[in-house]
CSV table of C-alpha atoms in Angstrom, one decimal:
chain,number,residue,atom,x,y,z
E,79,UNK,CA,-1.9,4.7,15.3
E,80,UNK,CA,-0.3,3.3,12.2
E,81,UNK,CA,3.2,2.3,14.3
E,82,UNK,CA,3.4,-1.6,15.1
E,83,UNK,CA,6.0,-1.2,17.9
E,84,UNK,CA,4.3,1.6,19.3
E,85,UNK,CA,0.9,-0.5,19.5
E,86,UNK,CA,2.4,-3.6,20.6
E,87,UNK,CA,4.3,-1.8,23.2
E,88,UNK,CA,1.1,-0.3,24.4
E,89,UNK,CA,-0.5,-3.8,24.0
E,90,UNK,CA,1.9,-4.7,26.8
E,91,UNK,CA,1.5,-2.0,29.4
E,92,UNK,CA,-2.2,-1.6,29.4
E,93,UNK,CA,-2.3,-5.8,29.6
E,94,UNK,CA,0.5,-6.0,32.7
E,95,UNK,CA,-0.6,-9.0,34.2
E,96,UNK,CA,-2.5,-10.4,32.0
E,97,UNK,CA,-2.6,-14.3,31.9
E,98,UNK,CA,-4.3,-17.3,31.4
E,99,UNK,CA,-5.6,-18.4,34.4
E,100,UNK,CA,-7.0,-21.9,35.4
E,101,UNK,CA,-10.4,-20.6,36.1
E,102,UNK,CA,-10.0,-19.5,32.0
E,103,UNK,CA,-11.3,-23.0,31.1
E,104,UNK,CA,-12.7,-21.0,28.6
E,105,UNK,CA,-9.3,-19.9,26.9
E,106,UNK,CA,-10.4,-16.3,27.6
E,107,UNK,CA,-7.5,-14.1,28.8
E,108,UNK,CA,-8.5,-12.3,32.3
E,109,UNK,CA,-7.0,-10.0,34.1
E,110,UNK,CA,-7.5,-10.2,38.4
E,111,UNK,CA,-9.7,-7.0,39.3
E,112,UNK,CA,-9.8,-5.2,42.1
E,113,UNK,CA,-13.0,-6.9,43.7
E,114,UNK,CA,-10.9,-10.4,43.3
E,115,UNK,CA,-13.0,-11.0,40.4
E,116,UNK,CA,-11.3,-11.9,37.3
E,117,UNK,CA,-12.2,-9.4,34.2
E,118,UNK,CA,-12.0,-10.4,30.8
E,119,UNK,CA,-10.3,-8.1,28.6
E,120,UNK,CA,-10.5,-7.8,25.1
E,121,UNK,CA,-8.0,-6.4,22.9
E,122,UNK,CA,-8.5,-6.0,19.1
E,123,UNK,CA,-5.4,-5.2,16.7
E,124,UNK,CA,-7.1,-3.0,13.6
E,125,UNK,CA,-4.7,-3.1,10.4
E,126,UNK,CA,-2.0,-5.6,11.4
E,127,UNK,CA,1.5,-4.7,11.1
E,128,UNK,CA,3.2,-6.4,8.2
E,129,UNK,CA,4.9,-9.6,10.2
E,130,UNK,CA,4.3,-11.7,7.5
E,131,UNK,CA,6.8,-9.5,5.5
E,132,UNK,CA,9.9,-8.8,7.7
E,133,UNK,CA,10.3,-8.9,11.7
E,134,UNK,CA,8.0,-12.0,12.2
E,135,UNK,CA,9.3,-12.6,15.9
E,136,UNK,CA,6.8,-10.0,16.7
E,137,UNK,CA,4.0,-12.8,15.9
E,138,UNK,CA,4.9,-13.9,19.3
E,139,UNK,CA,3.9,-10.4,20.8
E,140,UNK,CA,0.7,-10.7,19.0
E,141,UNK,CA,-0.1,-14.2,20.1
E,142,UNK,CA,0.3,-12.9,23.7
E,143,UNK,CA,-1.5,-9.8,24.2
E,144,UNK,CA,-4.4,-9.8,21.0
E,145,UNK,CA,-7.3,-11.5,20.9
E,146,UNK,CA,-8.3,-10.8,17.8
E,147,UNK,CA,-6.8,-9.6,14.4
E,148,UNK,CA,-8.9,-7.5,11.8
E,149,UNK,CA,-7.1,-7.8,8.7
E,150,UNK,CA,-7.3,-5.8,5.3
E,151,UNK,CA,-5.8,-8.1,3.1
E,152,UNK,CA,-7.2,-12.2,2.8
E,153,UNK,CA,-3.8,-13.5,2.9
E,154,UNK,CA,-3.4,-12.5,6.7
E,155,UNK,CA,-6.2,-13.9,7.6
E,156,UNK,CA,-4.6,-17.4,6.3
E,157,UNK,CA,-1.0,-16.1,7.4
E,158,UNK,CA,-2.2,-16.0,11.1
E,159,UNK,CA,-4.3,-19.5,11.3
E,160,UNK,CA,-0.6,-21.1,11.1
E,161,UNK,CA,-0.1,-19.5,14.3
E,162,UNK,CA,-3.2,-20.2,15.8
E,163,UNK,CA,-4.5,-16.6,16.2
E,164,UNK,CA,-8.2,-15.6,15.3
E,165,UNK,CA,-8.2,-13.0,12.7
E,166,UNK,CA,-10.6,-11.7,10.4
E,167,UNK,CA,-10.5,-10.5,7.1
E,168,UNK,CA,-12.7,-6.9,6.9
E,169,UNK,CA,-12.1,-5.8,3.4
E,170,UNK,CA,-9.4,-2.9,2.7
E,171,UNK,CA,-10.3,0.9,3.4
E,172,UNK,CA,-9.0,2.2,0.3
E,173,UNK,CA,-12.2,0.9,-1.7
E,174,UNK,CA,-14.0,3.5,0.0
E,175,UNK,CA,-11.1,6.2,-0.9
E,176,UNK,CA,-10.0,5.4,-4.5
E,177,UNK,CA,-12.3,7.7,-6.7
E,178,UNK,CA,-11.7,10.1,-8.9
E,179,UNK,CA,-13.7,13.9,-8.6
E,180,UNK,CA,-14.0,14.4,-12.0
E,181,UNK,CA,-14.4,12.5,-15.2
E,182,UNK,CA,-11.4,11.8,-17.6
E,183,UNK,CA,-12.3,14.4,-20.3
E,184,UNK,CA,-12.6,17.5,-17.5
E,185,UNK,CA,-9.4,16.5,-16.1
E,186,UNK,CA,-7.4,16.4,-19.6
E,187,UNK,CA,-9.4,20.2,-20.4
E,188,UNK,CA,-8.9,21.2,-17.1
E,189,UNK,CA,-4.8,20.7,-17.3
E,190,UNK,CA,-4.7,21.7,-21.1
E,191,UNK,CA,-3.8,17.9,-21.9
E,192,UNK,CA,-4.7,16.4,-25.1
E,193,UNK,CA,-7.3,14.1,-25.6
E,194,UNK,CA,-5.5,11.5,-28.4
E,195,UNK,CA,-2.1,11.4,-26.8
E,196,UNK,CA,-1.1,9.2,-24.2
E,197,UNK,CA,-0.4,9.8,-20.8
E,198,UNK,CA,1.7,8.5,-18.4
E,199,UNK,CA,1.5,9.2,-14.5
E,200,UNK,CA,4.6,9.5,-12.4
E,201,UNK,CA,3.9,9.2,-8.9
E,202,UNK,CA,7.2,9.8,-6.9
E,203,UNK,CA,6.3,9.0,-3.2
E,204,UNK,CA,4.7,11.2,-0.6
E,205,UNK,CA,8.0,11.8,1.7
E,206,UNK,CA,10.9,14.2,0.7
E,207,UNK,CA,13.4,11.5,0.6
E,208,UNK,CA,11.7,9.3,-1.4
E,209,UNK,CA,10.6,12.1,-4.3
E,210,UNK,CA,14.4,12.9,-3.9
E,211,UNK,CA,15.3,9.2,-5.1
E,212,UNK,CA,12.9,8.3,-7.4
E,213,UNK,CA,11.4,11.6,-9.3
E,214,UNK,CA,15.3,11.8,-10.8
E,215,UNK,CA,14.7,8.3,-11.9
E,216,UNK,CA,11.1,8.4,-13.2
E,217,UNK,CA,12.0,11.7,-15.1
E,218,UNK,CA,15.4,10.0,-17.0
E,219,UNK,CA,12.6,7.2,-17.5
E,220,UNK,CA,10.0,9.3,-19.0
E,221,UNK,CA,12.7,11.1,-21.8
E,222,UNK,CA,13.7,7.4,-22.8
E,223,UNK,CA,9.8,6.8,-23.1
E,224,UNK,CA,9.3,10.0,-25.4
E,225,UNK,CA,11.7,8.7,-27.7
E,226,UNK,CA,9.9,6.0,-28.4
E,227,UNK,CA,6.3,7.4,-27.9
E,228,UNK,CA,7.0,11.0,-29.5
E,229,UNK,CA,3.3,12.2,-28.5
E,230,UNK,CA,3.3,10.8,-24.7
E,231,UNK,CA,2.5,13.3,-22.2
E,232,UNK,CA,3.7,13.3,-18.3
E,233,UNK,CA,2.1,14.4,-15.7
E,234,UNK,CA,3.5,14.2,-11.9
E,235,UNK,CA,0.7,14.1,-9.0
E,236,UNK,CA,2.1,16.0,-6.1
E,237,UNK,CA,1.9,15.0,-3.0
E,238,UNK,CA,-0.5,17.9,-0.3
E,239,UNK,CA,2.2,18.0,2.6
E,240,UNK,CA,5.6,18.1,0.2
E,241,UNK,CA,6.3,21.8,-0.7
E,242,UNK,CA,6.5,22.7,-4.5
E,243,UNK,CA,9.9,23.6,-4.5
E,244,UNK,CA,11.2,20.1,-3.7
E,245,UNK,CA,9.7,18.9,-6.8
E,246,UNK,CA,10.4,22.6,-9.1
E,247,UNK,CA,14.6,22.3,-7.8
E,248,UNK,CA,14.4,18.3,-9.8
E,249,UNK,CA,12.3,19.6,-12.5
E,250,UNK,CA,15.0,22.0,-13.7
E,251,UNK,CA,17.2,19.9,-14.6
E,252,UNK,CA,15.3,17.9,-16.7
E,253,UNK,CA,14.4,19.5,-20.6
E,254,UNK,CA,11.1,17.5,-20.2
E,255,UNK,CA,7.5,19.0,-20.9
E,256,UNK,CA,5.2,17.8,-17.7
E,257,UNK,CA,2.6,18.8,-15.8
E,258,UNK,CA,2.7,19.3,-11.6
E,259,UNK,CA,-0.6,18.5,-10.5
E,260,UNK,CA,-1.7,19.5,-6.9
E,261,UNK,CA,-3.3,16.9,-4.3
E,262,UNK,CA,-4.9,15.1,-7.6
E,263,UNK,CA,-3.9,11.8,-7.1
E,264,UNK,CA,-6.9,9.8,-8.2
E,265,UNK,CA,-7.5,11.9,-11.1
E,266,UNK,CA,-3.8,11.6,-12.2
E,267,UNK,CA,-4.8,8.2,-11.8
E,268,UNK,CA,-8.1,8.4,-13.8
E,269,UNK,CA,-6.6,10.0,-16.6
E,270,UNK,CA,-3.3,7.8,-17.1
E,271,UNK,CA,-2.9,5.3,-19.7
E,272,UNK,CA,0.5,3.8,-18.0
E,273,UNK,CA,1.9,4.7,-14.1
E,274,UNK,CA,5.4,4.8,-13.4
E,275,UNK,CA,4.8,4.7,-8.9
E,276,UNK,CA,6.6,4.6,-6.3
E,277,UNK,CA,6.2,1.2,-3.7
E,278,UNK,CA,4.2,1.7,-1.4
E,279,UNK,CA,0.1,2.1,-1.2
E,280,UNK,CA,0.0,4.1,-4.2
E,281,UNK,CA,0.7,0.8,-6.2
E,282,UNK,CA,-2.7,-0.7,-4.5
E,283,UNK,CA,-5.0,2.7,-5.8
E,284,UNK,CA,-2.9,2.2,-9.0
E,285,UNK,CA,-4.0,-1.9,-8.9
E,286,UNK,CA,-7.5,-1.2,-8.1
E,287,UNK,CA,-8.1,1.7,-10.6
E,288,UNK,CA,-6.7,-1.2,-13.4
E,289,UNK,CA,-3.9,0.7,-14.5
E,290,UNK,CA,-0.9,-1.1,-15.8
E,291,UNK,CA,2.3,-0.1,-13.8
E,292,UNK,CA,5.8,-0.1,-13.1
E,293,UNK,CA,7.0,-0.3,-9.5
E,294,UNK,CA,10.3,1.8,-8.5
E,295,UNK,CA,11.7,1.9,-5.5
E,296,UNK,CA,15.6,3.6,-4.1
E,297,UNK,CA,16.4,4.5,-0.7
E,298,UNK,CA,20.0,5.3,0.9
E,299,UNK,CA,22.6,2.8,0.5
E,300,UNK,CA,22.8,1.7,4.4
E,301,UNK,CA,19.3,2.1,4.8
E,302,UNK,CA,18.5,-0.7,2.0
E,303,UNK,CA,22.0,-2.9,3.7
E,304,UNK,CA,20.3,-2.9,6.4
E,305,UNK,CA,16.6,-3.4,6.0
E,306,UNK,CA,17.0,-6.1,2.8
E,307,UNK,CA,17.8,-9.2,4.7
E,308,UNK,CA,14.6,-8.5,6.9
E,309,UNK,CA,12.3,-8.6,4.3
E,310,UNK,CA,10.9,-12.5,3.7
E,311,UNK,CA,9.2,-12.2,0.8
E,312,UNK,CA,9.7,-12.0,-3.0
E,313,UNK,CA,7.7,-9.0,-3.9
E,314,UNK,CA,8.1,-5.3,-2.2
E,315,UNK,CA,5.2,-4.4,-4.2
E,316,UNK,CA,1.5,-4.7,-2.2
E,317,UNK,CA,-0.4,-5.4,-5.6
E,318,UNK,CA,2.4,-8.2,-6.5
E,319,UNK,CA,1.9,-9.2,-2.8
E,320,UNK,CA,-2.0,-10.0,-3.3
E,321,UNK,CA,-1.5,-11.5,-6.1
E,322,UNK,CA,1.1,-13.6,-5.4
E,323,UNK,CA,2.8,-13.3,-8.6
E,324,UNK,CA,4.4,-10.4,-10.5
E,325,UNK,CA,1.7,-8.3,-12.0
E,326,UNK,CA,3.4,-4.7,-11.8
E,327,UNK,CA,7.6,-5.4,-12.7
E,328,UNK,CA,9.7,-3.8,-10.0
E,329,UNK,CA,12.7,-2.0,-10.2
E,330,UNK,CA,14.4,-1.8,-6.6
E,331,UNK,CA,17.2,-0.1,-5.5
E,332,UNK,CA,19.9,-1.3,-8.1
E,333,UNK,CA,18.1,-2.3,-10.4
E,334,UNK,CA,15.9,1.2,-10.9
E,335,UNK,CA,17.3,2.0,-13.9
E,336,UNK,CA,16.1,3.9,-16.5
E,337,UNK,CA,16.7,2.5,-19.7
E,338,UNK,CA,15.7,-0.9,-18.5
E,339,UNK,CA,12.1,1.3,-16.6
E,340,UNK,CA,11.5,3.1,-19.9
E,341,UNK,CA,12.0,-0.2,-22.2
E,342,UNK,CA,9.7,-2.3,-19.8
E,343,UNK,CA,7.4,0.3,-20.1
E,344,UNK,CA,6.9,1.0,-23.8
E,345,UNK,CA,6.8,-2.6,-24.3
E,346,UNK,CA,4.0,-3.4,-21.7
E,347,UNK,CA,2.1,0.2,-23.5
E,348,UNK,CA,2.7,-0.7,-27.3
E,349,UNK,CA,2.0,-4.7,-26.5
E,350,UNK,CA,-1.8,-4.4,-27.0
E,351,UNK,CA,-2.5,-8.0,-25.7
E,352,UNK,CA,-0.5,-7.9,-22.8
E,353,UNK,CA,-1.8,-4.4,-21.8
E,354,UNK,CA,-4.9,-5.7,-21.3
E,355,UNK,CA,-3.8,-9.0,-19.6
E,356,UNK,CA,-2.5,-6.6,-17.3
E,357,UNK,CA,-5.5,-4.7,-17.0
E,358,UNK,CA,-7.4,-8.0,-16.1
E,359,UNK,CA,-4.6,-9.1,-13.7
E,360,UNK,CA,-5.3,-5.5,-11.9
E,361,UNK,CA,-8.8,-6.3,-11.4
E,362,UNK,CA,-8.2,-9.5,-10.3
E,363,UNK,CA,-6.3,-8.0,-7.4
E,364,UNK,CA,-8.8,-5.8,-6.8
E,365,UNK,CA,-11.6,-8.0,-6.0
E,366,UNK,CA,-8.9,-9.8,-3.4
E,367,UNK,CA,-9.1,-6.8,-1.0
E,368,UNK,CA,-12.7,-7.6,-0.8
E,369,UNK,CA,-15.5,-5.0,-0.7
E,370,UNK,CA,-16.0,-1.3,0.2
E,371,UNK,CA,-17.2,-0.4,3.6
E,372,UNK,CA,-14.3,-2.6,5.3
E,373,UNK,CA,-13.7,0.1,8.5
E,374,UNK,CA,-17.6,-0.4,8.8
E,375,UNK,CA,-17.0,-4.1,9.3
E,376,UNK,CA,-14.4,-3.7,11.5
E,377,UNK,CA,-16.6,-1.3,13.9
E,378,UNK,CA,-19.2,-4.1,14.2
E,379,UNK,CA,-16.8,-6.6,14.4
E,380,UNK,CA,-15.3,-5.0,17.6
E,381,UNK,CA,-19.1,-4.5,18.8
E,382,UNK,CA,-19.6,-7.8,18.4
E,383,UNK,CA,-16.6,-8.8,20.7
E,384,UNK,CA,-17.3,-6.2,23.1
E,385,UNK,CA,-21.1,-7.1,23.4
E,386,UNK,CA,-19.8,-11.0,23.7
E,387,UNK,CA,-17.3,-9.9,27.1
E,388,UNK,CA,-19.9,-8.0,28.8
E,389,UNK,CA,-22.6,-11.0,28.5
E,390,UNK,CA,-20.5,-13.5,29.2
C-alpha cells in the first residue's frame, strides 16, 4: 500500500514485542514464540516513503521495526547507510511502464496533428484539485507560448479516472486550439517536442523519455503554509531530485506564473544548444534509476531474506 503511516503503523502492531534480545548475538530481531523459542522475523519495506524529503523523525520508526529497505532510487540507498539501516537499491518500476503504443507518426495522424509543427504537452496532474490549479496556469502559459511559436500545437493528456467535464468547464474559457487526449500519456509524451507537467511522477516518465520540461506546481494557500517548512530539500521535482541539480526549472506555488513559464519555455525550445543539453541531462537521470525489471529484483531479494530466516 503506497501510505507510509499506514505501513509503519502496521509495521508496529504485527511486530508488538519485538526486540533485541541477548540471545540475538547475531543482531537479528526475534520475537518470543509460543513454544519459548525465539522466532526471527523479517520485515522488508518495498518503495520507501520519502523521509529523506520531509518528516525524517520517522527514520526512527524505520530503524526499529524494518530490516531491510528496497529502494527505487540510488540516493536512498546512500541516505539510509548514515543511519545505519541495510537497504538496497532495486532499480525503479517505471522502466518497465514508460513506453509508448504507437510510433510518433501514427499518433500525430491518429489526432489530426501536423507533422512539421511543434508540439508541446501539458500534463496537468491526475487529481481534480490539482488539474483545477495548474491546467488554468499551463493554458495562460501555452497562449504566451503561441505568440512566440505561431505554429505550436497543444495537446493535454487526460488523466483515466478524472471525468472529461472537469477539464471541458477550464477549456472554455480559454480561446486556445488543443487537443484532449484520453488515458495516452506516454504517447502524449512520445510525440511532444517540450512538456509543460505537473510535480509529481509524471516529471520522472517525462525525464526518462528525454524530453525537456518545465515543472509547475500550486496547491491551496494553507495547504502549501503548512506543508513548506516540512520539506528538507531544494528541489520538489523527482527528476531535479536524481540529479541533484536543476535539470527541469520549477515554478511552485507563487512563482507559477505564466509569463515567466511561457518565456522559460520558448527559450529552453528555440535555444538549440541548450535543448539538447537538456536532452542529455534527461538521460543522464535516466540511467540513475537503474535498470528495468526492478519489482523482479525486489521479489528475489525478499526470497533471498526469507530463504536466509528459515535456514538459519
Amino acid at each position: 500500500m503506497d501510505f507510509s503511516g499506514f505501513n509503519l503503523r502496521l509495521a508496529k502492531k504485527i511486530n508488538p514485542v519485538r526486540s533485541r534480545t541477548p540471545e540475538a548475538s547475531d543482531g537479528c530481531l526475534r520475537q518470543p514464540a509460543s513454544n519459548g523459542v525465539n522466532k526471527r522475523f523479517k520485515t522488508i519495506y518495498y518503495i520507501s516513503p520519502q523521509v529523506w524529503a520531509s518528516r525524517r523523525g520517522r527514520v526512527e520508526t524505520i530503524k526499529k521495526y524494518i530490516d531491510k529497505m528496497l529502494v527505487i532510487f540510488e540516493f536512498e540507498k546512500e541516505f539510509y547507510a548514515q543511519f545505519g539501516i541495510e537497504a538496497e537499491f532495486t532499480g525503479h518500476p517505471l522502466l518497465d511502464i514508460v513506453h509508448p503504443s504507437m510510433n510518433k507518426e501514427d499518433f500525430l495522424k491518429s489526432f489530426g496533428l501536423g507533422e512539421n509543427s511543434p508540439i508541446f504537452s501539458l500534463l496537468p496532474g491526475s487529481r481534480v484539485a490539482e488539474i483545477k490549479n495548474i491546467l488554468p496556469i499551463m493554458l495562460e502559459s501555452a497562449k504566451l507560448i503561441q505568440e512566440k511559436i505561431p505554429a505550436a500545437q497543444f495537446i493535454i493528456s487526460k488523466a483515466g479516472n478524472i471525468d472529461k467535464n472537469v477539464y471541458a468547464l477550464i477549456l472554455s474559457r480559454y480561446k486556445l486550439k488543443i487537443k484532449l487526449i484520453e488515458s495516452r500519456q506516454y504517447d502524449c509524451l512520445n510525440a511532444a517536442d517540450f512538456v509543460l507537467v505537473c510535480s509529481g511522477t509524471a516529471t520522472l516518465e517525462t525525464a526518462i523519455m528525454r524530453k525537456p520540461n518545465v515543472i509547475i506546481y500550486k496547491m491551496g494557500l494553507l495547504n502549501y503554509l503548512l506543508y513548506r517548512p516540512l520539506v528538507k530539500i531544494p528541489f520538489i521535482g523527482m527528476e531535479n531530485i536524481v540529479a541533484g541539480k536543476l535539470v527541469a526549472p520549477e515554478f511552485i506555488q507563487f512563482k507559477a506564473k505564466p509569463k515567466a513559464i511561457a518565456a522559460k519555455v520558448v527559450e529552453i525550445f528555440q535555444d538549440k544548444k541548450q535543448y539538447e543539453l537538456t536532452r542529455n541531462e534527461l538521460a543522464g537521470i535516466k540511467e540513475k534509476l537503474g535498470e528495468p525489471q526492478g519489482p523482479l529484483r525486489a521479489a528475489k531479494s525478499v526470497l533471498a531474506l526469507i530463504n536466509s530466516a528459515n535456514n538459519g
